[in-house]
Coordinates of C-alpha atoms in Angstrom, one line a residue:
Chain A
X55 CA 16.1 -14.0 3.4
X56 CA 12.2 -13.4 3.0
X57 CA 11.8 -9.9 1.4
X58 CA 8.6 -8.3 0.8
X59 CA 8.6 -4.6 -0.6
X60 CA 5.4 -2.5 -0.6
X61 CA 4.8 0.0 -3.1
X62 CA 2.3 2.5 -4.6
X63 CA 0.9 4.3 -1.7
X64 CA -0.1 7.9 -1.7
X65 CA -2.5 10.5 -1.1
X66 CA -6.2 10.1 -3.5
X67 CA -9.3 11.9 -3.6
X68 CA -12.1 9.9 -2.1
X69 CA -13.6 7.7 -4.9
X70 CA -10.2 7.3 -6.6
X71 CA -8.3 4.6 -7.7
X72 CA -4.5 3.4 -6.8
X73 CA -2.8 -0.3 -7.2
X74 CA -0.2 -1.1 -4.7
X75 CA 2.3 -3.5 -5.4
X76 CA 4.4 -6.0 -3.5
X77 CA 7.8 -7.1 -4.3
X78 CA 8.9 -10.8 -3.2
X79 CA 12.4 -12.0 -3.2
X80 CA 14.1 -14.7 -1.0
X81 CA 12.0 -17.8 -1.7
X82 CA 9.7 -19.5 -4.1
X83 CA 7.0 -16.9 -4.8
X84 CA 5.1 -19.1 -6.9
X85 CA 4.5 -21.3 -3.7
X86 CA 2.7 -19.4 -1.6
X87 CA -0.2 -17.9 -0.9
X88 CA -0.5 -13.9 -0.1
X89 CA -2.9 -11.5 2.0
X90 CA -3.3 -7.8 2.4
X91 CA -3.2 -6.6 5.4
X92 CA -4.2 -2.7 6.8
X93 CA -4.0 -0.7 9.8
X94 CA -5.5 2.9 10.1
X95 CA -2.9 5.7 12.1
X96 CA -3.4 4.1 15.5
X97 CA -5.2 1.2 14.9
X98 CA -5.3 -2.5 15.0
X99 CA -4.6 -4.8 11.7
X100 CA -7.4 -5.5 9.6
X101 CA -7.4 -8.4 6.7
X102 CA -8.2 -6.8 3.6
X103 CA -7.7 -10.2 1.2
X104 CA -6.0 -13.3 0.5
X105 CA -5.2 -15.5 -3.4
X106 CA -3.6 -18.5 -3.9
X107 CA -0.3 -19.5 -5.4
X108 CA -1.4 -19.8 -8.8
X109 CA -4.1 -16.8 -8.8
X110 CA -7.2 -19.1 -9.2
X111 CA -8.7 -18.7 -6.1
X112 CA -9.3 -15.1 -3.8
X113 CA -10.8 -13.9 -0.6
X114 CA -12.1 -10.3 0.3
X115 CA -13.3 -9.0 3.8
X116 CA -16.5 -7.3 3.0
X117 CA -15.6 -3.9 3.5
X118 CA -13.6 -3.8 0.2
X119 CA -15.9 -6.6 -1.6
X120 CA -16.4 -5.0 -5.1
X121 CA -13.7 -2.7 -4.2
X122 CA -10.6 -4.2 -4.2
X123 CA -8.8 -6.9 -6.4
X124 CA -6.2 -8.6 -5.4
X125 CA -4.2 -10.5 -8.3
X126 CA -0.3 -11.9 -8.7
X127 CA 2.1 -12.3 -11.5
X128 CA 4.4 -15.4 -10.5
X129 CA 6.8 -14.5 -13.5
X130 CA 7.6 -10.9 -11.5
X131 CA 7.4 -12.5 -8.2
X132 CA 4.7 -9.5 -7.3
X133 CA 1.4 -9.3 -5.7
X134 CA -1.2 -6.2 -6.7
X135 CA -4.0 -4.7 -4.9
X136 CA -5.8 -2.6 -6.9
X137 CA -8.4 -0.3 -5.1
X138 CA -11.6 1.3 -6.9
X139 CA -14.1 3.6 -5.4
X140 CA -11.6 4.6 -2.4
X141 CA -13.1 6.0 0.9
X142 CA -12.0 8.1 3.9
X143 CA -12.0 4.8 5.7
X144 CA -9.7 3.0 3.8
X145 CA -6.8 5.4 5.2
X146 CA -4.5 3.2 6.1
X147 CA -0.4 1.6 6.1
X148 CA -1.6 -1.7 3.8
X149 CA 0.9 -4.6 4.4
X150 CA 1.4 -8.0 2.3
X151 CA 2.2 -11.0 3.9
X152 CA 3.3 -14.1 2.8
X153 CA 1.3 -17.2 4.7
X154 CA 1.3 -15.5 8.4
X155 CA 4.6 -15.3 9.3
X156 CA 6.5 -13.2 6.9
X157 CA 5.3 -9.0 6.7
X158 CA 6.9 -6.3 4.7
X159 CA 7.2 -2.9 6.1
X160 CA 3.8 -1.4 4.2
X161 CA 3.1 1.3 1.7
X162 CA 0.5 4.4 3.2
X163 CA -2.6 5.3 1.6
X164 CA -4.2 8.0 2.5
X165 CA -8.0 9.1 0.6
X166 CA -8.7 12.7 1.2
X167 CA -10.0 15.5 -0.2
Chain B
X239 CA -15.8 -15.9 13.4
X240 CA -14.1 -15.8 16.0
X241 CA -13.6 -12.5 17.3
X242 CA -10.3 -11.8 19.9
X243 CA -10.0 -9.6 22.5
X244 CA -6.6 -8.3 24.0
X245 CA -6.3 -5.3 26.6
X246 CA -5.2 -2.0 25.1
X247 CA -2.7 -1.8 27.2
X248 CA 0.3 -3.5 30.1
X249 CA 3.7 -2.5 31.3
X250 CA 6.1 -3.9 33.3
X251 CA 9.5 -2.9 34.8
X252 CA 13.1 -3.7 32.9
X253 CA 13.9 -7.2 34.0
X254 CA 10.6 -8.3 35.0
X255 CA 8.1 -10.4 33.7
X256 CA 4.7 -9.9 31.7
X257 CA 2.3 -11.8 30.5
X258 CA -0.2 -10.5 27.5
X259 CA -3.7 -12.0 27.1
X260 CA -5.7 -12.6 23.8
X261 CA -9.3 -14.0 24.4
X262 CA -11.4 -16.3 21.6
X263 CA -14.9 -15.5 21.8
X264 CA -17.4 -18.1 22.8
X265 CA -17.3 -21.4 20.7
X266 CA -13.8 -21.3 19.4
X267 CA -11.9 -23.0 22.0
X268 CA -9.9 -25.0 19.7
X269 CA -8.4 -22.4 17.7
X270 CA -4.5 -21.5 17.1
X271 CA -3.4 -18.3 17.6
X272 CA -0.5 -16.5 16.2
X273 CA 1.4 -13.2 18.0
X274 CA 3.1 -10.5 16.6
X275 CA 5.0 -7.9 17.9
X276 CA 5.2 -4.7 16.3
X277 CA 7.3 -1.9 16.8
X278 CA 6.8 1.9 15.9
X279 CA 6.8 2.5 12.2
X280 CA 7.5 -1.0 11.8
X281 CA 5.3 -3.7 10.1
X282 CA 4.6 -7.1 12.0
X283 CA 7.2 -9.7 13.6
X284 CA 5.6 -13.6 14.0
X285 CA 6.4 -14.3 17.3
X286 CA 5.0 -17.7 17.1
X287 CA 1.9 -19.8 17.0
X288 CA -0.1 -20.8 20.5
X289 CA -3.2 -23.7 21.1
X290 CA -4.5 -25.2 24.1
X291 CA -1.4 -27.4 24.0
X292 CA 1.2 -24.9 23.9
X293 CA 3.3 -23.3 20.9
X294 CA 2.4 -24.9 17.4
X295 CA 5.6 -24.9 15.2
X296 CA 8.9 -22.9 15.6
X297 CA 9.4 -19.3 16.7
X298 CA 10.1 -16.5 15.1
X299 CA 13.3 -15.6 13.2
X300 CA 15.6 -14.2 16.4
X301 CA 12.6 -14.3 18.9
X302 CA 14.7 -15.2 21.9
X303 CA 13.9 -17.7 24.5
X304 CA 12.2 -15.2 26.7
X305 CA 9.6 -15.3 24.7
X306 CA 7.0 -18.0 25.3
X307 CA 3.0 -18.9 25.3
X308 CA 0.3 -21.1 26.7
X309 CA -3.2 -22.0 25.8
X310 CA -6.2 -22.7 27.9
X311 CA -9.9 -22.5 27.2
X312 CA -10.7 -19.3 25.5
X313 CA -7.3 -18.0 26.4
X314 CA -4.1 -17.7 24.2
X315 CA -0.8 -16.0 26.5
X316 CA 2.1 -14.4 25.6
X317 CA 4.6 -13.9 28.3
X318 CA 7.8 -12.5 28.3
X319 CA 10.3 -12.9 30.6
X320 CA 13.2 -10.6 32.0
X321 CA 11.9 -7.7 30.2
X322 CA 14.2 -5.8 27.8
X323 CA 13.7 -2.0 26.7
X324 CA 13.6 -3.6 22.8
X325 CA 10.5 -5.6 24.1
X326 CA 8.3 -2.1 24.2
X327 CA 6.1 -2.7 21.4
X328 CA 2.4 -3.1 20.4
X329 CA 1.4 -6.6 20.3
X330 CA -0.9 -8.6 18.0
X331 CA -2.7 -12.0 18.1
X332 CA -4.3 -13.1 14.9
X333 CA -6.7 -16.5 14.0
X334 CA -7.8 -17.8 10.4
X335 CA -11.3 -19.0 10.3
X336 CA -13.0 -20.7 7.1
X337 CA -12.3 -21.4 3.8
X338 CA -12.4 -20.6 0.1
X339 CA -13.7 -17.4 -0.4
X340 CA -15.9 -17.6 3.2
X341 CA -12.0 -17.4 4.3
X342 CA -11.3 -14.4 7.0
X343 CA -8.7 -14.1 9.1
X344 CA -9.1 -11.9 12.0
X345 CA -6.7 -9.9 15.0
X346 CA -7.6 -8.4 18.1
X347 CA -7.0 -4.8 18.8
X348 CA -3.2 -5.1 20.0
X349 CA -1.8 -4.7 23.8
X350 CA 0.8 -2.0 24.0
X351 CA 3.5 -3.0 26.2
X352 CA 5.3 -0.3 27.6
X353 CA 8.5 -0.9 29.8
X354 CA 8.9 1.3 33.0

């Protein structure tokens, strides 16, 4: 069974920095590509960035360009997101997904003062 | 990019039927659509893929057969038949678009379905 575990979430003063983590277990981690996903309290999902299997290649929407890095390590089975220079507006419950079909159950950020 | 468009919200009586809309913008007729249903304080379930021809791939792990879609034009539909109270849930559609690190892959705003 596809398991993905979110984890690092909390509360951070605007222009922080946190890394979340994703755990992967029931398949071939090494095979797939990953994306972050977020969704602000009451809100629809938003694509925050994507990498390949093997770490070489990344996407970022442009609110977090700059901002956000998303990297893997294949040998822990576990995708990162770190996040620099937070903002009020990244608030949000930040989900990995493994190509579009499989979710975890998301890790809550919340930047405030 | 494509952007989509879903109503905020819908309901429908236990039993009935419903069907939940998700609109491409102009140009992108020929794009796939995924669904998701999520409940509260849940992350996303795949309900399954939708084109102009109809579902793309399998369902969903334990989507049941009430469950099924239809693509025309601009339009991507959801419906759902004999309504259950489980199905009360906000709903999702999601489309990739481009490549390499132009790659984006964008979601409407959600339907909430809520069962009367």
């Amino acid at each position: 069974e596809v398991q993905l575990v979110e984890s690092g979430g909390g509360l951070v003063q605007p222009g922080g920095s946190l890394r979340l983590s994703c755990a992967a277990s029931g398949f071939t981690f090494s095979s797939y590509w990953m994306h972050w996903v977020r969704q602000a309290p009451g809100k629809g999902l938003v694509w925050v960035s994507r990498i390949n299997s093997d770490g070489s290649s990344t996407s970022y929407a442009d609110s977090v360009k700059g901002r956000f890095t998303i990297s893997r390590d294949n040998a822990k089975n576990t995708l990162y997101l770190q996040m620099n220079s937070l903002r009020a507006e990244d608030t949000a419950v930040y989900y990995c997904a493994r190509d579009h079909k499989s979710w975890g159950q998301g890790t809550l950020v919340t930047v405030s003062s | 990019q494509p952007v989509l468009t879903q109503p905020p919200s819908a309901s429908a009586s236990l039993g009935a039927s419903v069907t939940l809309t998700c609109t491409l913008s102009s140009g992108y007729s020929n794009y796939k659509v995924d669904w998701y249903q999520q409940r509260p304080g849940k992350g996303p379930r795949f309900v399954m893929r939708v084109g102009t021809g109809g579902i793309v791939g399998s369902k969903g792990d334990g989507i049941p057969d009430r469950f099924s879609v239809l693509g025309s034009g601009l339009n991507r539909y959801l419906t759902i038949k004999n309504i259950q109270e489980e199905d009360e849930s906000d709903y999702h559609c999601g489309a990739d678009h481009g490549s390499g690190s132009n790659f984006v892959w964008v979601f409407g705003g959600g339907t909430k379905l809520t069962v009367l």
